[in-house]
């Protein structure tokens, strides 16, 4: 459970960083 939650948190963090670095996508 904890590992899955950690993995999801990391994926969300990476996604947010990607969005912040590539605002042109929107």
Coordinates of N, CA and C in Angstrom, one line a residue:
X1 N 0.8 -1.2 0.0 CA 0.0 0.0 0.0 C 0.9 1.3 0.0
X2 N 1.8 1.3 0.9 CA 2.7 2.5 1.1 C 3.5 2.7 -0.2
X3 N 4.0 1.6 -0.8 CA 4.8 1.7 -2.0 C 4.0 2.2 -3.1
X4 N 2.8 1.8 -3.2 CA 1.9 2.2 -4.3 C 1.6 3.7 -4.2
X5 N 1.3 4.1 -2.9 CA 1.1 5.5 -2.7 C 2.3 6.4 -3.0
X6 N 3.5 5.9 -2.6 CA 4.7 6.6 -2.9 C 4.9 6.8 -4.4
X7 N 4.7 5.7 -5.2 CA 4.8 5.7 -6.6 C 3.9 6.7 -7.2
X8 N 2.7 6.7 -6.8 CA 1.7 7.6 -7.3 C 2.1 9.1 -7.0
X9 N 2.6 9.3 -5.9 CA 3.0 10.7 -5.5 C 4.2 11.1 -6.4
X10 N 5.1 10.2 -6.6 CA 6.2 10.6 -7.5 C 5.8 10.9 -8.9
X11 N 4.8 10.0 -9.4 CA 4.3 10.3 -10.8 C 3.6 11.6 -10.9
X12 N 2.8 11.9 -9.9 CA 2.1 13.2 -9.9 C 3.1 14.4 -9.8
X13 N 4.2 14.2 -9.0 CA 5.2 15.3 -8.9 C 5.9 15.5 -10.3
X14 N 6.3 14.4 -10.9 CA 6.9 14.5 -12.2 C 6.0 15.1 -13.2
X15 N 4.7 14.8 -13.2 CA 3.7 15.3 -14.1 C 3.6 16.8 -13.9
X16 N 3.5 17.3 -12.6 CA 3.4 18.7 -12.3 C 4.7 19.4 -12.8
X17 N 5.8 18.9 -12.6 CA 7.1 19.5 -13.1 C 7.1 19.6 -14.6
X18 N 6.6 18.6 -15.3 CA 6.5 18.6 -16.8 C 5.6 19.7 -17.2
X19 N 4.5 19.8 -16.6 CA 3.5 20.8 -17.0 C 4.1 22.2 -16.7
X20 N 4.8 22.4 -15.6 CA 5.4 23.7 -15.4 C 6.5 24.0 -16.4
X21 N 7.2 23.0 -16.8 CA 8.3 23.3 -17.8 C 7.8 23.4 -19.2
X22 N 6.6 22.8 -19.5 CA 6.1 22.9 -20.9 C 4.6 23.4 -20.9
X23 N 4.4 24.7 -20.6 CA 3.1 25.3 -20.5 C 2.5 25.4 -21.9
X24 N 3.4 25.3 -23.0 CA 2.8 25.4 -24.4 C 1.9 24.2 -24.7
X25 N 2.1 23.1 -24.0 CA 1.2 21.9 -24.3 C -0.3 22.3 -24.2
X26 N -0.6 23.2 -23.3 CA -2.0 23.6 -23.1 C -2.3 24.7 -24.1

